[in-house]
PDB file of C-alpha atoms in Angstrom:
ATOM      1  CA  UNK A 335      -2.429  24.054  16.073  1.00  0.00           C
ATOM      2  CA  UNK A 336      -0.581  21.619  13.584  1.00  0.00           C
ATOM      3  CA  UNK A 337      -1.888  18.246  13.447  1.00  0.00           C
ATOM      4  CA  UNK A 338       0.372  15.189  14.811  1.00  0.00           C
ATOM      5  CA  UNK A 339       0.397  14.197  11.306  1.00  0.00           C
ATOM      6  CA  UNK A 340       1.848  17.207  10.105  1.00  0.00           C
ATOM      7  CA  UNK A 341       4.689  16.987  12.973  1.00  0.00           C
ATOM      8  CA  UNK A 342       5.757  13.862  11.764  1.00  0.00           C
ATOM      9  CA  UNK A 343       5.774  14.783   8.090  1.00  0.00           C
ATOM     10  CA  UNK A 344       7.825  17.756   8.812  1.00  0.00           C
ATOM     11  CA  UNK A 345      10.616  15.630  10.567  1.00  0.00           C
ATOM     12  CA  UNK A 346      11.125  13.577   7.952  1.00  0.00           C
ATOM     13  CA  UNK A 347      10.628  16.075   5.164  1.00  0.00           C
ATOM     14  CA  UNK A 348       9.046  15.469   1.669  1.00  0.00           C
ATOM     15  CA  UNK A 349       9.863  13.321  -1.120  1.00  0.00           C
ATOM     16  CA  UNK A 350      11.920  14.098  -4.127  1.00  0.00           C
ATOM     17  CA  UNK A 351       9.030  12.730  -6.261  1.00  0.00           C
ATOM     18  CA  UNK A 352      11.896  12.022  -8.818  1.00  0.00           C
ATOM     19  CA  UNK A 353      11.716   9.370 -11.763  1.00  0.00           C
ATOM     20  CA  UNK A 354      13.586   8.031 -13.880  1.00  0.00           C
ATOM     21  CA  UNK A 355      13.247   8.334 -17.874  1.00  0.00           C
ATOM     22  CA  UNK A 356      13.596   5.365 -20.423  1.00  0.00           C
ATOM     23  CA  UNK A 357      15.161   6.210 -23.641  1.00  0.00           C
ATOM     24  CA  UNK A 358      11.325   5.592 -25.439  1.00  0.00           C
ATOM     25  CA  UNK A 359      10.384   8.905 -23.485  1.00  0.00           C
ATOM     26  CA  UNK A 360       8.264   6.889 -21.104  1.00  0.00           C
ATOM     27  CA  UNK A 361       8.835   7.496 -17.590  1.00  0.00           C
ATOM     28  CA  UNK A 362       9.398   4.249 -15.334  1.00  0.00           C
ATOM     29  CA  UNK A 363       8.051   4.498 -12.341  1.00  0.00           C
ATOM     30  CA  UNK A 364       7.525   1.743  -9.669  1.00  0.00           C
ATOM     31  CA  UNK A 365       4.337   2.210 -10.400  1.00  0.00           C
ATOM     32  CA  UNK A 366       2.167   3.376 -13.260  1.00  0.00           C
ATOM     33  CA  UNK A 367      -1.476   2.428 -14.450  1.00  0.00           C
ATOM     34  CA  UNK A 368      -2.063   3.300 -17.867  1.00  0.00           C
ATOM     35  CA  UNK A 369      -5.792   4.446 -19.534  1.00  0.00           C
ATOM     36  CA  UNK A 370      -7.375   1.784 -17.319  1.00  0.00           C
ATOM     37  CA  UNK A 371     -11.254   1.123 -18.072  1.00  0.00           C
ATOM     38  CA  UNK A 372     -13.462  -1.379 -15.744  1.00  0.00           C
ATOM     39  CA  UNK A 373     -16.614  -1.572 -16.328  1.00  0.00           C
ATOM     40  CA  UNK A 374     -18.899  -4.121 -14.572  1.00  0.00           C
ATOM     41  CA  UNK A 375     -22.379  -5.020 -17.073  1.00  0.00           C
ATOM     42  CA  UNK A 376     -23.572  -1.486 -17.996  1.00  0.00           C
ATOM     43  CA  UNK A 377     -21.876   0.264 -14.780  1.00  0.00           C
ATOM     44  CA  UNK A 378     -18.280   1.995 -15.395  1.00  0.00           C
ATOM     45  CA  UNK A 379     -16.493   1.854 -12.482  1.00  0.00           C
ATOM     46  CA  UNK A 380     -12.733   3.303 -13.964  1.00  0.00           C
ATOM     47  CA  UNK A 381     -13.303   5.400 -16.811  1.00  0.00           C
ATOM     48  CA  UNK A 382      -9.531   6.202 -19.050  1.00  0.00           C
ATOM     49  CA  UNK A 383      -7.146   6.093 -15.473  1.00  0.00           C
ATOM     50  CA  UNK A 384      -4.038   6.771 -15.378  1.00  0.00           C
ATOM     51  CA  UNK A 385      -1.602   7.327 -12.514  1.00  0.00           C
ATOM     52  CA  UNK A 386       2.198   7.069 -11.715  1.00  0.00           C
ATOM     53  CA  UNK A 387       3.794   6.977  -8.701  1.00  0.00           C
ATOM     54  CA  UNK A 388       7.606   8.222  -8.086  1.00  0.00           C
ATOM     55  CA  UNK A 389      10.133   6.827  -6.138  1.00  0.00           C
ATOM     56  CA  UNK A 390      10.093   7.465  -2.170  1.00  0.00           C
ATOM     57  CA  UNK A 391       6.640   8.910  -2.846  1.00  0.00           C
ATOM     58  CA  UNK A 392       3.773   8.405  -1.187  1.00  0.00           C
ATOM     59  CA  UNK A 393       0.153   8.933  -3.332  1.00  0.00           C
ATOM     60  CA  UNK A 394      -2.935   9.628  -2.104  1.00  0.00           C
ATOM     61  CA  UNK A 395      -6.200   8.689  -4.092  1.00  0.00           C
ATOM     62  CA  UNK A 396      -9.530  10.539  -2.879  1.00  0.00           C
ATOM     63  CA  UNK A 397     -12.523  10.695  -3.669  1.00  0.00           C
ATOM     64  CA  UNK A 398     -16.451  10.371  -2.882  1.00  0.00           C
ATOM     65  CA  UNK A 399     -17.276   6.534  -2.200  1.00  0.00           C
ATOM     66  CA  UNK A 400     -18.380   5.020  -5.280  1.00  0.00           C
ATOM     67  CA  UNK A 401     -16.083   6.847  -7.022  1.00  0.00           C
ATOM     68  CA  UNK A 402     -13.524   4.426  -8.144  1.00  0.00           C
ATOM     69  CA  UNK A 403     -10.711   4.099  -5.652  1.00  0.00           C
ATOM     70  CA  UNK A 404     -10.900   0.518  -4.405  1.00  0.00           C
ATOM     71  CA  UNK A 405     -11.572  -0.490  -7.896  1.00  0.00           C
ATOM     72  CA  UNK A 406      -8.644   1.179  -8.611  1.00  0.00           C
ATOM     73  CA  UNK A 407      -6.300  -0.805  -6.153  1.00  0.00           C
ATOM     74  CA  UNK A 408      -8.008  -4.039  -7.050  1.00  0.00           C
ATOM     75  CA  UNK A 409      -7.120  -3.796 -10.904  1.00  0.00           C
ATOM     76  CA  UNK A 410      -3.796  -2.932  -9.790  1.00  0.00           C
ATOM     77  CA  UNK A 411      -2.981  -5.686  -7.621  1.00  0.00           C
ATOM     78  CA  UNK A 412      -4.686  -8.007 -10.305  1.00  0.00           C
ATOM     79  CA  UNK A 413      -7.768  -8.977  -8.269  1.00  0.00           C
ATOM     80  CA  UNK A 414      -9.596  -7.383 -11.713  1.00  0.00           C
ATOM     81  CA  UNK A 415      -8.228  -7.441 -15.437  1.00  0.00           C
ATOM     82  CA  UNK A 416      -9.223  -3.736 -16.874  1.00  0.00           C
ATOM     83  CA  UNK A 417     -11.305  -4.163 -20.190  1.00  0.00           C
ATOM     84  CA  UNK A 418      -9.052  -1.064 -21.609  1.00  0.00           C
ATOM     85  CA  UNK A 419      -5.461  -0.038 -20.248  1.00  0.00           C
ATOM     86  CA  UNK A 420      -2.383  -1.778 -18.666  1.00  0.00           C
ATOM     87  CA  UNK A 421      -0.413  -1.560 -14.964  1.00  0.00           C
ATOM     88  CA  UNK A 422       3.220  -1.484 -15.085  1.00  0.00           C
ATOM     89  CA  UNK A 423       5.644  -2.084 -12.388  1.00  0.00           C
ATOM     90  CA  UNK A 424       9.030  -0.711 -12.681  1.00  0.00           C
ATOM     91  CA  UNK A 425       8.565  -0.373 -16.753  1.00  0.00           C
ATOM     92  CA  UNK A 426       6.964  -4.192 -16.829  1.00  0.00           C
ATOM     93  CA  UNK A 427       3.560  -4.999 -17.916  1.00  0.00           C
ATOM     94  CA  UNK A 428       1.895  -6.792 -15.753  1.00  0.00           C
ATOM     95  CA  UNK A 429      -1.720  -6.326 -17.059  1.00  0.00           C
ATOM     96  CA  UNK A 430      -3.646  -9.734 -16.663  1.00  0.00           C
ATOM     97  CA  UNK A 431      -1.382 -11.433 -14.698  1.00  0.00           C
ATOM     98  CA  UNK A 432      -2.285 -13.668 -11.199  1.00  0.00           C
ATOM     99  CA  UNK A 433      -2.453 -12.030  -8.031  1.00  0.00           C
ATOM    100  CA  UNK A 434       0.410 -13.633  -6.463  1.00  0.00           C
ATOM    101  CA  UNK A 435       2.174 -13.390  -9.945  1.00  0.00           C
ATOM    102  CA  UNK A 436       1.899  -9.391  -9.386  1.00  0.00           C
ATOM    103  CA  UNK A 437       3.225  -9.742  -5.664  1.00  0.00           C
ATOM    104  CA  UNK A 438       5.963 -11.765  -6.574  1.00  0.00           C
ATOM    105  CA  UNK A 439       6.858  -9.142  -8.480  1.00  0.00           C
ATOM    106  CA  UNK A 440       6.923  -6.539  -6.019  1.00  0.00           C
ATOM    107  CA  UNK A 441       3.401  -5.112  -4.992  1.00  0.00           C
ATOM    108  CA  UNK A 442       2.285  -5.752  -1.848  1.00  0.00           C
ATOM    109  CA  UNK A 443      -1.204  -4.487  -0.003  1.00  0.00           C
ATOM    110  CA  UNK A 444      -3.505  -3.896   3.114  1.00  0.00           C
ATOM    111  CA  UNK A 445      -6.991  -4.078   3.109  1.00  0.00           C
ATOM    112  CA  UNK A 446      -9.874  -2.263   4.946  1.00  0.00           C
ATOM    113  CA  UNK A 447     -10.257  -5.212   7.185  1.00  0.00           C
ATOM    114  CA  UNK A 448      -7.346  -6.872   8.768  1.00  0.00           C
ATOM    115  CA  UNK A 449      -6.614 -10.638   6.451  1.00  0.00           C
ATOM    116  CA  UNK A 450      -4.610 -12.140   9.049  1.00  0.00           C
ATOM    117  CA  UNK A 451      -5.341 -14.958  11.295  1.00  0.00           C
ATOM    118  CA  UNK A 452      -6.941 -14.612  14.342  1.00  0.00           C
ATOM    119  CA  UNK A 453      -5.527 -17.904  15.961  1.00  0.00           C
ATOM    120  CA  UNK A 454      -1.797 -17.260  14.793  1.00  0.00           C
ATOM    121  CA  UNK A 455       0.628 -15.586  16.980  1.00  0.00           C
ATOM    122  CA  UNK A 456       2.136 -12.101  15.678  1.00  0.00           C
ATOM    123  CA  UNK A 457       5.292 -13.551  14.303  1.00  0.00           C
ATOM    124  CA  UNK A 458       3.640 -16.569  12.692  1.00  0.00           C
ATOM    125  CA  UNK A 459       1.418 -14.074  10.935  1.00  0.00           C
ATOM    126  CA  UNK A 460       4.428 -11.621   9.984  1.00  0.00           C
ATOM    127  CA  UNK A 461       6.132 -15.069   8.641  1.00  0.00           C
ATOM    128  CA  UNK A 462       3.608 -16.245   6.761  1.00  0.00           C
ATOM    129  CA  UNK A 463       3.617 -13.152   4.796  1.00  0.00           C
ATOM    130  CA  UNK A 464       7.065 -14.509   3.805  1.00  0.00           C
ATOM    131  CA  UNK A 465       5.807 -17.261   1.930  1.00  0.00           C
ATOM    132  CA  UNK A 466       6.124 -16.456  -1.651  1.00  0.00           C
ATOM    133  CA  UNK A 467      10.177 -15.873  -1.209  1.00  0.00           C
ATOM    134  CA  UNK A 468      10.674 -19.387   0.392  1.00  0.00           C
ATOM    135  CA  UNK A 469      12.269 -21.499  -2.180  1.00  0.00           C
ATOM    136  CA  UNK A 470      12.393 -24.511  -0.307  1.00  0.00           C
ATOM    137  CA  UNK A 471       9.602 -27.698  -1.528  1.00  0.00           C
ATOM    138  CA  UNK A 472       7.444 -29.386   0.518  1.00  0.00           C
ATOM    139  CA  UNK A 473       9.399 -32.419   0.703  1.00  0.00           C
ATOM    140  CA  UNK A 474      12.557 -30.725   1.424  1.00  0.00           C
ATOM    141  CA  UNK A 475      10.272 -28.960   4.655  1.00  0.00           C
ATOM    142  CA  UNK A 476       8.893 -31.614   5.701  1.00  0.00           C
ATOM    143  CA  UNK A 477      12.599 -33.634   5.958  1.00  0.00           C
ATOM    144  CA  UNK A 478      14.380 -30.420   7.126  1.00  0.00           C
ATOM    145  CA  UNK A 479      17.390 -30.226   5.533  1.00  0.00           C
ATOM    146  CA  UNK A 480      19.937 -28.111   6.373  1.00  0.00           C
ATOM    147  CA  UNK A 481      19.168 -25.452   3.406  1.00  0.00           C
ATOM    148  CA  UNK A 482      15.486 -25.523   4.545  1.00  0.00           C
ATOM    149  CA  UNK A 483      16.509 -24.523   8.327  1.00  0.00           C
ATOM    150  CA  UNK A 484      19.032 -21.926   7.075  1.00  0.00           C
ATOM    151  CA  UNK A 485      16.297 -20.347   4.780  1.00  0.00           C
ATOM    152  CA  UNK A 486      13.630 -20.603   7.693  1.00  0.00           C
ATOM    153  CA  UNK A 487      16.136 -19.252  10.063  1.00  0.00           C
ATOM    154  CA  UNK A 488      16.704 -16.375   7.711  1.00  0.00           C
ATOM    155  CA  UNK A 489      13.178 -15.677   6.921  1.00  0.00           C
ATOM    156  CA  UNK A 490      12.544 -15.341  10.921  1.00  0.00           C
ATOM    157  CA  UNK A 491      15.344 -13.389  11.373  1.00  0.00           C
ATOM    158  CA  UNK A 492      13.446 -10.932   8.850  1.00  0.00           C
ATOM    159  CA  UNK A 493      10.336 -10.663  10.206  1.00  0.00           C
ATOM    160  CA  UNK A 494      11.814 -10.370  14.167  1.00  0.00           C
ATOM    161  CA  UNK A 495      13.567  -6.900  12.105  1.00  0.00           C
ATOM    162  CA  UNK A 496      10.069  -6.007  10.973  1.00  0.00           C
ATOM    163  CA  UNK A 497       8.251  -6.708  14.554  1.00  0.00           C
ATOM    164  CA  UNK A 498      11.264  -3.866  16.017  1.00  0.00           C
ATOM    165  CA  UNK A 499      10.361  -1.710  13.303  1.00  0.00           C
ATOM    166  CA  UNK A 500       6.568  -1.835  13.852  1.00  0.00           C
ATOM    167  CA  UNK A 501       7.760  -1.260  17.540  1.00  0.00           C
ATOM    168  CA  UNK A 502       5.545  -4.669  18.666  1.00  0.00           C
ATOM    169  CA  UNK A 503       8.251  -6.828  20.245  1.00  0.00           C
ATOM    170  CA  UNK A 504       5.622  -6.832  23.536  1.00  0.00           C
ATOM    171  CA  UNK A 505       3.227  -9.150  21.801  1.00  0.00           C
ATOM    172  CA  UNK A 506       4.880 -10.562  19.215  1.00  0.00           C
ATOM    173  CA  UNK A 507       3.949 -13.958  20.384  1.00  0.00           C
ATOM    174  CA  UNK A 508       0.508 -13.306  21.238  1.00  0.00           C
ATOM    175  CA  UNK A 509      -2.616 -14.488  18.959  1.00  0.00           C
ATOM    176  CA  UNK A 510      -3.179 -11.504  16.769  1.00  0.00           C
ATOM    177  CA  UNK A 511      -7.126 -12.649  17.714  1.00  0.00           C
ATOM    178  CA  UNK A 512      -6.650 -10.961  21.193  1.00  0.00           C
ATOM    179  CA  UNK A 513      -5.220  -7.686  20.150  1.00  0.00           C
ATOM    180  CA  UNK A 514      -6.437  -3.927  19.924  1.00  0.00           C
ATOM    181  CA  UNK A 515      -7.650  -3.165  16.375  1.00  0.00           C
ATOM    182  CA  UNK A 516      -5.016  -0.641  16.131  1.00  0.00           C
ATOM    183  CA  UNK A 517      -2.345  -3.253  17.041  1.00  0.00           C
ATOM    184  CA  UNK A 518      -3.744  -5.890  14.231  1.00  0.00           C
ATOM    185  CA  UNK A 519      -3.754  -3.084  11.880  1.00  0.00           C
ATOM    186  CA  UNK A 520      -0.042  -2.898  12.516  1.00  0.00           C
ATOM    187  CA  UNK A 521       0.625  -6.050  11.932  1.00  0.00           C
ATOM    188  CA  UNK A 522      -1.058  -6.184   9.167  1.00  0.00           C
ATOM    189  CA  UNK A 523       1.180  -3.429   7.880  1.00  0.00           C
ATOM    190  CA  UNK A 524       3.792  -5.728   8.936  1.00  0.00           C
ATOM    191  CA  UNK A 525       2.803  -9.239   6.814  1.00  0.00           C
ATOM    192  CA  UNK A 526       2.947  -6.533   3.652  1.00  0.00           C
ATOM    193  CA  UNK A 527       6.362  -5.657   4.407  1.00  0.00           C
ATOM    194  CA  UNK A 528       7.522  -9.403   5.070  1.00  0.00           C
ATOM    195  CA  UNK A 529       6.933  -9.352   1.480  1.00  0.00           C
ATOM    196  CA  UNK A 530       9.566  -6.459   0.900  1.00  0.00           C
ATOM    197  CA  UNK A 531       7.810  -5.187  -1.635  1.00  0.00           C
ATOM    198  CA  UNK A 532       9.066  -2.568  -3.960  1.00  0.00           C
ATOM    199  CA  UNK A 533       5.649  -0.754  -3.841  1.00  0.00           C
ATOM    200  CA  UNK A 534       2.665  -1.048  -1.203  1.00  0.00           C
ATOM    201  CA  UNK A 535      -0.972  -0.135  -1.686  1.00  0.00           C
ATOM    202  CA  UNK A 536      -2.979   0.647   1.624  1.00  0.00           C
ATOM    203  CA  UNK A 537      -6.688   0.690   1.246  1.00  0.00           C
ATOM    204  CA  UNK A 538      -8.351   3.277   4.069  1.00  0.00           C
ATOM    205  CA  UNK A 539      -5.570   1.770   6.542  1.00  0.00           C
ATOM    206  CA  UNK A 540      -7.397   4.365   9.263  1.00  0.00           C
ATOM    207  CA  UNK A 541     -10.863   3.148   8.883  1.00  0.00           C
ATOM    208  CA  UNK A 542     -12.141   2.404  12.750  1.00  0.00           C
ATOM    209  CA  UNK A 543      -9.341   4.075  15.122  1.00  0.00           C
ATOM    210  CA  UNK A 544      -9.192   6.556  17.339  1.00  0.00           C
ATOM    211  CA  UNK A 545      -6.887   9.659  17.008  1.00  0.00           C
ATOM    212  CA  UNK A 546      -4.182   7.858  18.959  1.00  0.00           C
ATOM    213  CA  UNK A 547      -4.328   4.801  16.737  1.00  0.00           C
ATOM    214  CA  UNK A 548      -3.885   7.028  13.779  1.00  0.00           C
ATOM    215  CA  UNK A 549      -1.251   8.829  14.652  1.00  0.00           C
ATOM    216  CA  UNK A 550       0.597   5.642  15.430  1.00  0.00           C
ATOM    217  CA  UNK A 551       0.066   4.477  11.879  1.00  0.00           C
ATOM    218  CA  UNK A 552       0.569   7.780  10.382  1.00  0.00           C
ATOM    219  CA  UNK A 553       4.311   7.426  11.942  1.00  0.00           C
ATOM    220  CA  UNK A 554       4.747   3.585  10.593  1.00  0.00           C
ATOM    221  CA  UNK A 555       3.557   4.793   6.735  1.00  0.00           C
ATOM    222  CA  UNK A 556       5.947   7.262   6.664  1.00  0.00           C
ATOM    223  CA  UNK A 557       8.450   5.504   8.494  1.00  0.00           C
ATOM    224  CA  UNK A 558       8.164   2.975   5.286  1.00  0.00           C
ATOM    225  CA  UNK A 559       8.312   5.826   2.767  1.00  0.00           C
ATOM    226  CA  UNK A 560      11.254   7.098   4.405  1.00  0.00           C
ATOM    227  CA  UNK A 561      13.137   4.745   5.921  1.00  0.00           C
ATOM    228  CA  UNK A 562      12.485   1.684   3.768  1.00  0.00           C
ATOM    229  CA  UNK A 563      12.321   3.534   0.839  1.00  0.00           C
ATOM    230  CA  UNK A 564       8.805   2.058  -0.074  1.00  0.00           C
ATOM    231  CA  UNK A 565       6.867   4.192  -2.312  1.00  0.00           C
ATOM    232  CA  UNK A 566       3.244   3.863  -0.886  1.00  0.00           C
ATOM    233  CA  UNK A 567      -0.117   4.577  -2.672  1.00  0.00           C
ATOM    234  CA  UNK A 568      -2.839   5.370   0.341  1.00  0.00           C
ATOM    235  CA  UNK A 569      -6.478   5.651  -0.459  1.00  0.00           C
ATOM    236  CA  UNK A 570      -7.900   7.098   2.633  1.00  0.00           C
ATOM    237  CA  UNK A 571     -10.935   9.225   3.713  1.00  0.00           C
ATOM    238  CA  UNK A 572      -9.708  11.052   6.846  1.00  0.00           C
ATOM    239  CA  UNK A 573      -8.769  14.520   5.182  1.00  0.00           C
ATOM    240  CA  UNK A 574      -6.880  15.292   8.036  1.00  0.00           C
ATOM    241  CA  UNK A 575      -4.331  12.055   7.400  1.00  0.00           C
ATOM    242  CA  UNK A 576      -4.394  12.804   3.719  1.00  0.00           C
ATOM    243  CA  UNK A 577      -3.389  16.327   3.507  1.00  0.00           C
ATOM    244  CA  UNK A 578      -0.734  15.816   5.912  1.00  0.00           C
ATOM    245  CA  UNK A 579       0.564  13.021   4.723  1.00  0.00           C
ATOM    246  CA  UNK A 580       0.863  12.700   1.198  1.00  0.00           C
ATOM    247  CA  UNK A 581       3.350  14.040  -1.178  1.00  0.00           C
ATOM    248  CA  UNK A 582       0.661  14.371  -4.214  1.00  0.00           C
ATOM    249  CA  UNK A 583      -3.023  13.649  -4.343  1.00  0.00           C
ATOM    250  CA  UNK A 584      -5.504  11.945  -7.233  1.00  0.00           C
ATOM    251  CA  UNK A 585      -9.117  12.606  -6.779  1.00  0.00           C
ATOM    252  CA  UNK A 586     -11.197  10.066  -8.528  1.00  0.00           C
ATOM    253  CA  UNK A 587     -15.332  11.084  -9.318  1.00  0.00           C
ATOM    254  CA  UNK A 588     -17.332   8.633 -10.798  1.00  0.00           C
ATOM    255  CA  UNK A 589     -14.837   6.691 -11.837  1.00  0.00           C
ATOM    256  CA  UNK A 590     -12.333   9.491 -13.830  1.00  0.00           C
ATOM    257  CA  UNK A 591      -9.487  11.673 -12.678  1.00  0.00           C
ATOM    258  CA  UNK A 592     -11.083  15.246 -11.912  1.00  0.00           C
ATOM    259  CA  UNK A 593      -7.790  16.372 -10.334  1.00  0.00           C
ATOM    260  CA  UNK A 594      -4.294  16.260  -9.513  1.00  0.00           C
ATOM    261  CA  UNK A 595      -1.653  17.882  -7.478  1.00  0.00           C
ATOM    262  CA  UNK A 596       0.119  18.674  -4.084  1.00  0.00           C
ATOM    263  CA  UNK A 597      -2.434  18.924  -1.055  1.00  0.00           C
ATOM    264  CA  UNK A 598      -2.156  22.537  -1.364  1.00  0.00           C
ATOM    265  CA  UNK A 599      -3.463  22.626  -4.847  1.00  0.00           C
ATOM    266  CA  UNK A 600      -5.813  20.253  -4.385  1.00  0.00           C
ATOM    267  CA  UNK A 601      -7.127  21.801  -1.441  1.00  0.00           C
ATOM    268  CA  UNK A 602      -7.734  24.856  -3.831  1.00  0.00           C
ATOM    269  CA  UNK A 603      -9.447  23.287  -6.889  1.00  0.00           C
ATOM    270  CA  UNK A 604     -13.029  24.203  -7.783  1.00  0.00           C
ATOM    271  CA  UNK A 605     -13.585  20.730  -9.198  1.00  0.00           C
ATOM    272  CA  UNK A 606     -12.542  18.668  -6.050  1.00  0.00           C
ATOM    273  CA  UNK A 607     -14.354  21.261  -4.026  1.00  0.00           C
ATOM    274  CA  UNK A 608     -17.633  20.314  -5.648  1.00  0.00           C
ATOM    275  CA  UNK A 609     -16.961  17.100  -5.961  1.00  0.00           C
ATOM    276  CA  UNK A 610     -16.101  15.771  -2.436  1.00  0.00           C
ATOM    277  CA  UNK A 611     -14.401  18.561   0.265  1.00  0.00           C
ATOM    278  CA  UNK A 612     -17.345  21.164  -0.229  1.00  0.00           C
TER     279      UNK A 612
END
């Protein structure tokens, strides 16, 4: 029997996986790391990396743990400057730069834990995820003026359209604190997209739930690739989620690239085999 995962994939189809080409010959993609090397002391924890992600695609990264792939997403998203290598979004270098310097330009993430707050309601957790495209001041908040309520209204009105696509309109004004791990994993899907991000990262979003859970967020992931047209890069350890869901796979061993392809080729290769699904 096909998994639920599967189902869903099938309605919505797969990806083109096109991009587009810059008249250097380099392909810009909305995202591409380039020969990245980390190494912490004497330990190497990304050896030479390099990945690219197409538009409307959604990229999985495996691999055995230690191997690499949260290091991976952390040097992205700038949490880590790479010793060797650069990350590029859309074309752009943005190797070295702040954290909220990379978001602001487009790259938005979940964690393994849920980085919301506990006390906050849904929607105030879903708008504060909006933060970084206010433009208002503080002065100009704290007096109200009429451009500061239009922007606040419109920033609300955004994140009420994210709370009916997340399908959580039932407790959008309860603390997140009180809610189902499954439902605070939504909503942490949720503060990413307040962002509207041009690319999301999603570290082992299915860590902790139960098949029902998953196949809920299996349907919101691609739902994002497919609907919002958010290419999404997934590291994930349920095999079952990844094969089903992903357009193309990386698998990452002690800190390298020992394979790429479509699920069904990676499901194939001696090296991953050996490496992490024997």
């Amino acid at each position: 029997m096909r998994s639920g995962y599967a189902r869903l994939h099938e309605v919505w189809g797969k990806s083109t996986g096109r991009n587009m080409t810059t008249n250097n010959g380099h392909v810009s993609s909305p995202l591409a790391v380039r020969g990245a090397t980390l190494k912490f002391g004497g330990v190497t924890a990304l050896d030479d990396v390099s990945i690219s992600v197409a538009d409307d695609e959604l990229l999985a990264i495996i691999g055995p743990n230690g191997a690499g792939k949260t290091s991976l997403l952390n040097v992205t998203a700038g949490f880590y400057r790479p010793q060797k290598g650069r990350v590029e979004l859309s074309g752009q270098d943005v190797t070295g730069l702040r954290v909220d310097q990379i978001a602001r330009r487009g790259l938005a993430r979940t964690f393994q834990g849920t980085h919301l707050f506990a006390g906050q309601t849904v929607v105030e957790n879903i708008m504060i995820g909006r933060h970084m495209l206010m433009k208002s001041n503080v002065v100009q908040a704290f007096f109200q003026f009429g451009p500061v309520m239009r922007e606040e209204s419109e920033h609300r009105e955004a994140a009420e359209e994210i709370i009916d696509f997340l399908e959580i309109e039932a407790i959008r004004n309860r603390p997140v604190g009180t809610l189902g791990y499954g439902l605070r994993k939504r909503v942490d899907l949720g503060r990413a997209l307040a962002q509207e991000p041009s690319i999301l990262l999603m570290d082992e979003p299915m860590a902790g739930m139960n098949s029902e859970e998953k196949e809920d967020l299996a349907r919101f992931i691609l739902d994002v690739r497919e609907a919002r047209k958010i290419p999404v890069v997934l590291v994930e350890h349920d095999m079952g989620v990844v094969m089903d869901l992903a357009d193309r796979i990386v698998v990452l061993d002690f800190g390298r690239v020992i394979a790429e392809g479509t699920p069904e080729e990676i499901q194939k290769d001696p090296a991953v085999i050996k490496a992490y699904l024997g």
